């Protein structure tokens, strides 16, 4: 059959994503992949330089997604299927363009770990993320803020005369447009993926990209890459060079032989072909290869320990097969960001397909022989020169204007193109995509004023890049303008000026709680615990007193502000004030897992460990438990000396 592209609907048991958190993300980035500056001296100079190159301090201007749940119901998801005689790829454009499935038809094998559920969890830079398939990570160290966001998608002519699918969006953390072209040549066993990131600005931009591929794990599944060394990153936050495959007397190329979750960034020699493969006990599995620009290769494993197993269960459901991740990126490690010059672009081609190799060689003790066998079979299935030729064939088509629309992303790209008058062939950001969230910023752009809201509602998203900050500074100093200006100044590192803007806005604001909350965060970051507690208490009281219609936005605001106020009051040693906030929360919010945990903390602060223990005994699930978080261990340890129950054990590193 000729390659076809069609739309379909995929139904999966899914946890609800819920609304965006309306509170701006002012706090420092909560990312586990961080290396202490003092430890960088021992790293290669280029690696250390790129680790220190413009790391993010917050996830502004994106919003946090933490309103999801764990009660899954059958949910219809828009999908795009690309198919030929050999391969069928299923893509979810509404969820970051995730490749959900890659099915090899002649053997009937699923090449990816295909999650049977869609369960959001707190792994993305801005919260909600889910496991499985192939994800496209752009922005900064961590899972992309677009993990659960819609991308634009359309049909585009393919280099071989057929059709391919283009995904594109405007990545807001770094203010960069990007595209992913999925091309499955007729009769091919390999899905080609052309990626392009462009910098339309007059300044150098930090770029991050990692393609994350979830593959089934098994007792005899081995990950192979062309390397004899790797950079090991554990959740103790250290980066060390280790030998491959054996480190600490354990062969780390088998994901289930480690105890704790860990990253292994392979040191692929210059000039070597870029590839990584996951092969099972019979030598069958998936291989990913690319043109040379995509330099890095990585294995992430959950390990066989109790914490890793609990996370696997948390991200899918009991009784399903676990997974590991094989990954490919622009730098050697995920801690680095690569400079992209003004007006320049990065482009490369990746290829994904089945691979079969001699299992005796693959699983033999001779690592060099195992690698050589795998690379030989890859060369037979897809020669290196063919990947280079496919990239060259694709490049002229990267500028081709899309045809039939298959999905619609956000309106932020259209707003930026309107402001910057950018010419971006191949990735149109139509003004028809501008929506309610962009409307006030469009008025600021066209009229020079930021409109005051027509009704009481939590403020909309902020813009923080220099050109928008400049416009806010020259706009009339209305309370909402001062609110957004302060956020932009905070993002730029001008904390004192941000506080002044929020204080000016507070004097005339009809709705005070958004500004009070910003000032509370500023006090917290300045280690003024008592002042932060006072401001949070005042902000929460103001929100509760404000007349409003109860809707999703207000419920999200009450939950987000109530949580922050409780945490600040407990930190300041004010359990009585925290109890007042708790009592004012709607009962439905108090029943959420995060608030059950806060209840246990509150009871502990009230010197009632028995009641706090009863909360744990009754059972709860913290829906937005952060990757690497130790909060469950810490609260439990404050209640009892008994071992942490298995259901609460999400440890990703050894106990200290």
PDB file of N, CA, C and O in Angstrom, residues 532-558:
ATOM      1  N   UNK A 532       5.671  36.864  54.703  1.00  0.00           N
ATOM      2  CA  UNK A 532       5.035  36.020  53.694  1.00  0.00           C
ATOM      3  C   UNK A 532       3.748  35.420  54.246  1.00  0.00           C
ATOM      4  O   UNK A 532       2.705  35.395  53.561  1.00  0.00           O
ATOM      5  N   UNK A 533       3.787  34.938  55.484  1.00  0.00           N
ATOM      6  CA  UNK A 533       2.589  34.353  56.090  1.00  0.00           C
ATOM      7  C   UNK A 533       1.476  35.388  56.217  1.00  0.00           C
ATOM      8  O   UNK A 533       0.298  35.100  55.931  1.00  0.00           O
ATOM      9  N   UNK A 534       1.829  36.607  56.637  1.00  0.00           N
ATOM     10  CA  UNK A 534       0.825  37.675  56.742  1.00  0.00           C
ATOM     11  C   UNK A 534       0.182  37.957  55.387  1.00  0.00           C
ATOM     12  O   UNK A 534      -1.050  38.084  55.274  1.00  0.00           O
ATOM     13  N   UNK A 535       1.005  38.092  54.360  1.00  0.00           N
ATOM     14  CA  UNK A 535       0.490  38.418  53.027  1.00  0.00           C
ATOM     15  C   UNK A 535      -0.359  37.280  52.470  1.00  0.00           C
ATOM     16  O   UNK A 535      -1.395  37.527  51.839  1.00  0.00           O
ATOM     17  N   UNK A 536       0.062  36.048  52.693  1.00  0.00           N
ATOM     18  CA  UNK A 536      -0.746  34.918  52.218  1.00  0.00           C
ATOM     19  C   UNK A 536      -2.100  34.876  52.923  1.00  0.00           C
ATOM     20  O   UNK A 536      -3.137  34.625  52.285  1.00  0.00           O
ATOM     21  N   UNK A 537      -2.085  35.095  54.229  1.00  0.00           N
ATOM     22  CA  UNK A 537      -3.356  35.102  54.948  1.00  0.00           C
ATOM     23  C   UNK A 537      -4.288  36.187  54.433  1.00  0.00           C
ATOM     24  O   UNK A 537      -5.490  35.951  54.232  1.00  0.00           O
ATOM     25  N   UNK A 538      -3.738  37.370  54.176  1.00  0.00           N
ATOM     26  CA  UNK A 538      -4.544  38.474  53.658  1.00  0.00           C
ATOM     27  C   UNK A 538      -5.044  38.161  52.244  1.00  0.00           C
ATOM     28  O   UNK A 538      -6.204  38.454  51.906  1.00  0.00           O
ATOM     29  N   UNK A 539      -4.193  37.581  51.425  1.00  0.00           N
ATOM     30  CA  UNK A 539      -4.583  37.244  50.050  1.00  0.00           C
ATOM     31  C   UNK A 539      -5.711  36.221  50.044  1.00  0.00           C
ATOM     32  O   UNK A 539      -6.694  36.353  49.296  1.00  0.00           O
ATOM     33  N   UNK A 540      -5.589  35.191  50.881  1.00  0.00           N
ATOM     34  CA  UNK A 540      -6.624  34.153  50.897  1.00  0.00           C
ATOM     35  C   UNK A 540      -7.942  34.718  51.412  1.00  0.00           C
ATOM     36  O   UNK A 540      -9.014  34.405  50.864  1.00  0.00           O
ATOM     37  N   UNK A 541      -7.891  35.546  52.441  1.00  0.00           N
ATOM     38  CA  UNK A 541      -9.126  36.167  52.939  1.00  0.00           C
ATOM     39  C   UNK A 541      -9.775  37.021  51.855  1.00  0.00           C
ATOM     40  O   UNK A 541     -11.005  37.032  51.707  1.00  0.00           O
ATOM     41  N   UNK A 542      -8.958  37.756  51.090  1.00  0.00           N
ATOM     42  CA  UNK A 542      -9.503  38.615  50.034  1.00  0.00           C
ATOM     43  C   UNK A 542     -10.152  37.778  48.943  1.00  0.00           C
ATOM     44  O   UNK A 542     -11.228  38.132  48.445  1.00  0.00           O
ATOM     45  N   UNK A 543      -9.524  36.677  48.583  1.00  0.00           N
ATOM     46  CA  UNK A 543     -10.124  35.814  47.555  1.00  0.00           C
ATOM     47  C   UNK A 543     -11.463  35.267  48.045  1.00  0.00           C
ATOM     48  O   UNK A 543     -12.453  35.241  47.292  1.00  0.00           O
ATOM     49  N   UNK A 544     -11.520  34.821  49.298  1.00  0.00           N
ATOM     50  CA  UNK A 544     -12.759  34.251  49.829  1.00  0.00           C
ATOM     51  C   UNK A 544     -13.886  35.286  49.898  1.00  0.00           C
ATOM     52  O   UNK A 544     -15.068  34.951  49.747  1.00  0.00           O
ATOM     53  N   UNK A 545     -13.500  36.547  50.111  1.00  0.00           N
ATOM     54  CA  UNK A 545     -14.509  37.601  50.250  1.00  0.00           C
ATOM     55  C   UNK A 545     -14.973  38.157  48.915  1.00  0.00           C
ATOM     56  O   UNK A 545     -15.990  38.855  48.856  1.00  0.00           O
ATOM     57  N   UNK A 546     -14.261  37.854  47.862  1.00  0.00           N
ATOM     58  CA  UNK A 546     -14.582  38.464  46.569  1.00  0.00           C
ATOM     59  C   UNK A 546     -15.840  37.834  45.979  1.00  0.00           C
ATOM     60  O   UNK A 546     -15.936  36.612  45.876  1.00  0.00           O
ATOM     61  N   UNK A 547     -16.828  38.649  45.575  1.00  0.00           N
ATOM     62  CA  UNK A 547     -18.036  38.089  44.948  1.00  0.00           C
ATOM     63  C   UNK A 547     -17.692  37.484  43.592  1.00  0.00           C
ATOM     64  O   UNK A 547     -16.953  38.069  42.799  1.00  0.00           O
ATOM     65  N   UNK A 548     -18.240  36.305  43.342  1.00  0.00           N
ATOM     66  CA  UNK A 548     -17.881  35.619  42.099  1.00  0.00           C
ATOM     67  C   UNK A 548     -18.871  34.506  41.822  1.00  0.00           C
ATOM     68  O   UNK A 548     -19.589  34.050  42.713  1.00  0.00           O
ATOM     69  N   UNK A 549     -18.861  34.054  40.578  1.00  0.00           N
ATOM     70  CA  UNK A 549     -19.572  32.834  40.204  1.00  0.00           C
ATOM     71  C   UNK A 549     -18.612  31.664  40.403  1.00  0.00           C
ATOM     72  O   UNK A 549     -17.455  31.726  39.992  1.00  0.00           O
ATOM     73  N   UNK A 550     -19.080  30.615  41.048  1.00  0.00           N
ATOM     74  CA  UNK A 550     -18.208  29.459  41.255  1.00  0.00           C
ATOM     75  C   UNK A 550     -18.033  28.732  39.926  1.00  0.00           C
ATOM     76  O   UNK A 550     -18.979  28.195  39.368  1.00  0.00           O
ATOM     77  N   UNK A 551     -16.826  28.760  39.405  1.00  0.00           N
ATOM     78  CA  UNK A 551     -16.542  28.036  38.182  1.00  0.00           C
ATOM     79  C   UNK A 551     -15.170  27.402  38.303  1.00  0.00           C
ATOM     80  O   UNK A 551     -14.499  27.488  39.343  1.00  0.00           O
ATOM     81  N   UNK A 552     -14.727  26.778  37.231  1.00  0.00           N
ATOM     82  CA  UNK A 552     -13.473  26.041  37.255  1.00  0.00           C
ATOM     83  C   UNK A 552     -12.288  26.936  37.592  1.00  0.00           C
ATOM     84  O   UNK A 552     -11.383  26.556  38.341  1.00  0.00           O
ATOM     85  N   UNK A 553     -12.296  28.170  37.033  1.00  0.00           N
ATOM     86  CA  UNK A 553     -11.195  29.084  37.268  1.00  0.00           C
ATOM     87  C   UNK A 553     -11.085  29.502  38.724  1.00  0.00           C
ATOM     88  O   UNK A 553      -9.981  29.553  39.289  1.00  0.00           O
ATOM     89  N   UNK A 554     -12.208  29.795  39.344  1.00  0.00           N
ATOM     90  CA  UNK A 554     -12.187  30.201  40.744  1.00  0.00           C
ATOM     91  C   UNK A 554     -11.815  29.036  41.651  1.00  0.00           C
ATOM     92  O   UNK A 554     -11.106  29.217  42.656  1.00  0.00           O
ATOM     93  N   UNK A 555     -12.303  27.846  41.337  1.00  0.00           N
ATOM     94  CA  UNK A 555     -11.941  26.673  42.143  1.00  0.00           C
ATOM     95  C   UNK A 555     -10.442  26.425  42.072  1.00  0.00           C
ATOM     96  O   UNK A 555      -9.795  26.127  43.088  1.00  0.00           O
ATOM     97  N   UNK A 556      -9.876  26.570  40.861  1.00  0.00           N
ATOM     98  CA  UNK A 556      -8.433  26.393  40.698  1.00  0.00           C
ATOM     99  C   UNK A 556      -7.671  27.442  41.502  1.00  0.00           C
ATOM    100  O   UNK A 556      -6.644  27.145  42.129  1.00  0.00           O
ATOM    101  N   UNK A 557      -8.164  28.698  41.510  1.00  0.00           N
ATOM    102  CA  UNK A 557      -7.504  29.758  42.269  1.00  0.00           C
ATOM    103  C   UNK A 557      -7.566  29.485  43.766  1.00  0.00           C
ATOM    104  O   UNK A 557      -6.569  29.658  44.488  1.00  0.00           O
ATOM    105  N   UNK A 558      -8.738  29.044  44.245  1.00  0.00           N
ATOM    106  CA  UNK A 558      -8.887  28.758  45.675  1.00  0.00           C
ATOM    107  C   UNK A 558      -7.972  27.619  46.101  1.00  0.00           C
ATOM    108  O   UNK A 558      -7.333  27.680  47.168  1.00  0.00           O
TER     109      UNK A 558
END
